[in-house]
Tab-separated table of C-alpha atoms in Angstrom:
chain	number	residue	atom	x	y	z
A	839	MET	CA	-73.639	-5.608	-47.892
A	840	LYS	CA	-70.442	-3.881	-46.974
A	841	LEU	CA	-68.627	-4.955	-43.856
A	842	ASP	CA	-65.477	-3.481	-42.250
A	843	ARG	CA	-62.794	-5.786	-41.039
A	844	LYS	CA	-64.145	-6.062	-37.334
A	845	GLU	CA	-67.630	-6.774	-38.675
A	846	TYR	CA	-66.467	-9.442	-41.020
A	847	GLN	CA	-64.256	-11.001	-38.299
A	848	THR	CA	-67.209	-11.086	-35.837
A	849	LEU	CA	-69.404	-12.763	-38.586
A	850	TYR	CA	-66.758	-15.135	-39.473
A	851	GLU	CA	-66.232	-16.204	-35.868
A	852	LYS	CA	-69.948	-16.665	-35.313
A	853	LYS	CA	-70.576	-18.855	-38.472
A	854	SER	CA	-67.287	-20.888	-38.227
A	855	PRO	CA	-67.625	-23.994	-36.125
A	856	PRO	CA	-64.631	-24.381	-33.736
A	857	THR	CA	-61.965	-26.829	-34.648
A	858	PRO	CA	-61.842	-29.864	-32.427
A	859	SER	CA	-58.097	-29.612	-31.992
A	860	ALA	CA	-57.992	-32.371	-29.174
A	861	LYS	CA	-59.204	-34.770	-32.032
A	862	THR	CA	-57.497	-33.336	-35.173
A	863	ILE	CA	-54.033	-32.757	-33.863
A	864	PRO	CA	-53.386	-36.371	-32.578
A	865	ALA	CA	-55.103	-37.802	-35.734
A	866	ALA	CA	-52.771	-35.675	-38.035
A	867	PHE	CA	-49.767	-36.736	-36.024
A	868	LEU	CA	-50.787	-40.304	-36.131
A	869	VAL	CA	-51.454	-40.512	-39.842
A	870	GLY	CA	-48.596	-38.327	-40.885
A	871	GLY	CA	-46.240	-40.429	-38.842
A	872	LEU	CA	-47.635	-43.653	-40.298
A	873	ILE	CA	-47.039	-42.325	-43.835
A	874	CYS	CA	-43.470	-41.405	-42.709
A	875	VAL	CA	-42.949	-44.814	-41.212
A	876	LEU	CA	-44.201	-46.424	-44.458
A	877	GLY	CA	-41.692	-44.215	-46.436
A	878	GLN	CA	-38.943	-45.420	-44.102
A	879	VAL	CA	-39.974	-49.052	-44.515
A	880	LEU	CA	-40.147	-48.627	-48.369
A	881	ARG	CA	-36.591	-47.069	-48.253
A	882	THR	CA	-35.130	-49.953	-46.334
A	883	VAL	CA	-36.817	-52.488	-48.747
A	884	PHE	CA	-35.383	-50.494	-51.795
A	885	GLU	CA	-31.959	-50.325	-50.277
A	886	ASN	CA	-32.004	-54.102	-49.380
A	887	MET	CA	-32.913	-54.665	-53.050
A	888	GLY	CA	-29.591	-53.066	-54.068
A	889	LEU	CA	-30.518	-49.391	-54.629
A	890	ASP	CA	-28.157	-46.735	-53.288
A	891	LYS	CA	-29.564	-44.149	-50.851
A	892	GLU	CA	-30.347	-41.534	-53.488
A	893	ALA	CA	-32.044	-43.992	-55.852
A	894	ALA	CA	-33.947	-45.524	-52.926
A	895	GLY	CA	-35.221	-42.013	-51.864
A	896	SER	CA	-36.463	-41.425	-55.426
A	897	ALA	CA	-38.111	-44.860	-55.591
A	898	VAL	CA	-39.770	-44.048	-52.217
A	899	SER	CA	-41.095	-40.693	-53.572
A	900	ILE	CA	-42.524	-42.309	-56.597
A	901	SER	CA	-44.050	-45.103	-54.578
A	902	LEU	CA	-45.838	-42.656	-52.256
A	903	VAL	CA	-46.928	-40.494	-55.083
A	904	PHE	CA	-48.395	-43.675	-56.737
A	905	LEU	CA	-50.070	-44.625	-53.400
A	906	GLY	CA	-51.534	-41.116	-53.093
A	907	VAL	CA	-53.033	-41.224	-56.533
A	908	ALA	CA	-54.320	-44.892	-56.134
A	909	LEU	CA	-56.110	-43.901	-52.923
A	910	THR	CA	-57.501	-40.922	-54.626
A	911	ALA	CA	-58.754	-42.995	-57.436
A	912	CYS	CA	-60.385	-45.359	-54.963
A	913	ARG	CA	-62.018	-42.519	-53.099
A	914	LEU	CA	-60.101	-43.478	-49.995
A	915	PHE	CA	-57.773	-40.498	-49.623
A	916	GLU	CA	-60.726	-38.168	-48.999
A	917	LYS	CA	-61.880	-40.449	-46.078
A	918	ILE	CA	-58.377	-40.627	-44.697
A	919	ALA	CA	-58.004	-36.798	-45.091
A	920	LYS	CA	-61.358	-36.131	-43.236
A	921	PHE	CA	-59.974	-38.117	-40.344
A	922	ALA	CA	-56.246	-36.911	-40.355
A	923	GLY	CA	-56.496	-33.409	-41.878
A	924	ALA	CA	-53.065	-32.072	-42.385
A	925	GLY	CA	-51.500	-35.312	-41.618
A	926	THR	CA	-52.323	-36.444	-45.209
A	927	LEU	CA	-51.712	-33.054	-46.739
A	928	VAL	CA	-48.202	-32.328	-45.609
A	929	PRO	CA	-46.320	-35.529	-47.022
A	930	ILE	CA	-45.817	-36.073	-50.669
A	931	THR	CA	-49.072	-38.198	-50.851
A	932	GLY	CA	-51.067	-34.823	-50.281
A	933	PHE	CA	-49.263	-33.401	-53.444
A	934	ALA	CA	-50.246	-36.525	-55.467
A	935	ASN	CA	-53.910	-36.086	-54.175
A	936	SER	CA	-53.809	-32.296	-55.225
A	937	ILE	CA	-53.006	-33.292	-58.754
A	938	ALA	CA	-55.162	-36.490	-59.136
A	939	ALA	CA	-58.431	-35.177	-57.407
A	940	PRO	CA	-59.066	-32.294	-59.860
A	941	ALA	CA	-58.134	-34.504	-62.755
A	942	MET	CA	-60.675	-37.125	-61.767
A	943	GLU	CA	-63.280	-34.502	-61.016
A	944	PHE	CA	-63.232	-32.732	-64.423
A	945	LYS	CA	-62.633	-35.869	-66.683
A	946	THR	CA	-66.160	-35.439	-68.026
A	947	GLU	CA	-65.026	-32.107	-69.664
A	948	GLY	CA	-62.585	-34.132	-71.959
A	949	PHE	CA	-58.949	-35.096	-71.799
A	950	VAL	CA	-57.437	-31.776	-72.785
A	951	LEU	CA	-59.862	-29.236	-71.428
A	952	GLY	CA	-60.917	-31.289	-68.386
A	953	THR	CA	-58.217	-33.673	-67.019
A	954	CYS	CA	-55.079	-31.928	-68.341
A	955	VAL	CA	-56.135	-28.367	-67.509
A	956	LYS	CA	-57.664	-28.979	-64.036
A	957	MET	CA	-54.848	-31.422	-62.995
A	958	PHE	CA	-52.666	-28.437	-62.176
A	959	SER	CA	-55.332	-26.148	-60.807
A	960	ILE	CA	-54.263	-26.576	-57.216
A	961	ALA	CA	-50.699	-27.849	-57.643
A	962	GLY	CA	-49.809	-25.394	-60.301
A	963	PRO	CA	-49.346	-22.369	-58.097
A	964	VAL	CA	-47.443	-24.464	-55.533
A	965	LEU	CA	-45.119	-25.646	-58.315
A	966	THR	CA	-44.768	-22.208	-59.739
A	967	PHE	CA	-43.915	-20.440	-56.483
A	968	GLY	CA	-41.775	-23.313	-55.233
A	969	ILE	CA	-39.568	-23.394	-58.417
A	970	SER	CA	-39.413	-19.551	-58.591
A	971	ALA	CA	-38.293	-19.433	-54.758
A	972	SER	CA	-35.602	-22.107	-55.428
A	973	VAL	CA	-34.240	-20.156	-58.369
A	974	PHE	CA	-34.325	-16.958	-56.362
A	975	TYR	CA	-32.604	-18.588	-53.388
A	976	GLY	CA	-30.106	-20.285	-55.742
A	977	VAL	CA	-29.164	-16.942	-57.244
A	978	ILE	CA	-28.677	-15.484	-53.698
A	979	LEU	CA	-26.509	-18.397	-52.711
A	980	TRP	CA	-24.427	-18.007	-56.025
A	981	LEU	CA	-23.941	-14.267	-55.342
A	982	MET	CA	-22.842	-14.925	-51.826
A	983	GLU	CA	-20.306	-17.451	-53.254
A	984	VAL	CA	-19.040	-15.148	-55.894
A	985	MET	CA	-18.749	-12.168	-53.478
A	986	GLY	CA	-16.837	-14.233	-50.915
């Protein structure tokens, strides 16, 4: 079946259910905000334990990644994500889930060909393009500095 763009768009709109934005936007805002509040609370706790701001920021990132992986392992992250949508995907917890979920799903295929290979199936392209973009922008900034 060959469809041109207009026919495909019409078929897509007919088959896709409408997004209940009135529910999903507040849910994403609420859960994403709660994750950020948790991050701020953790930062305050780590700073009160004697860590400087940079070390506390690193500790918060590590803690939130651990939390994302733990929630994924307990099968709770998926339930929260169904409610909150992008509210769970945007913070670092979503990155942790994008690595942990495929690793868990393909563990039956073995450690190397299952867990290790599939672990970066979603996060790999994000990391690749993110690192490439940062190098590209770094070179541009460096050239701007050198050229005055």
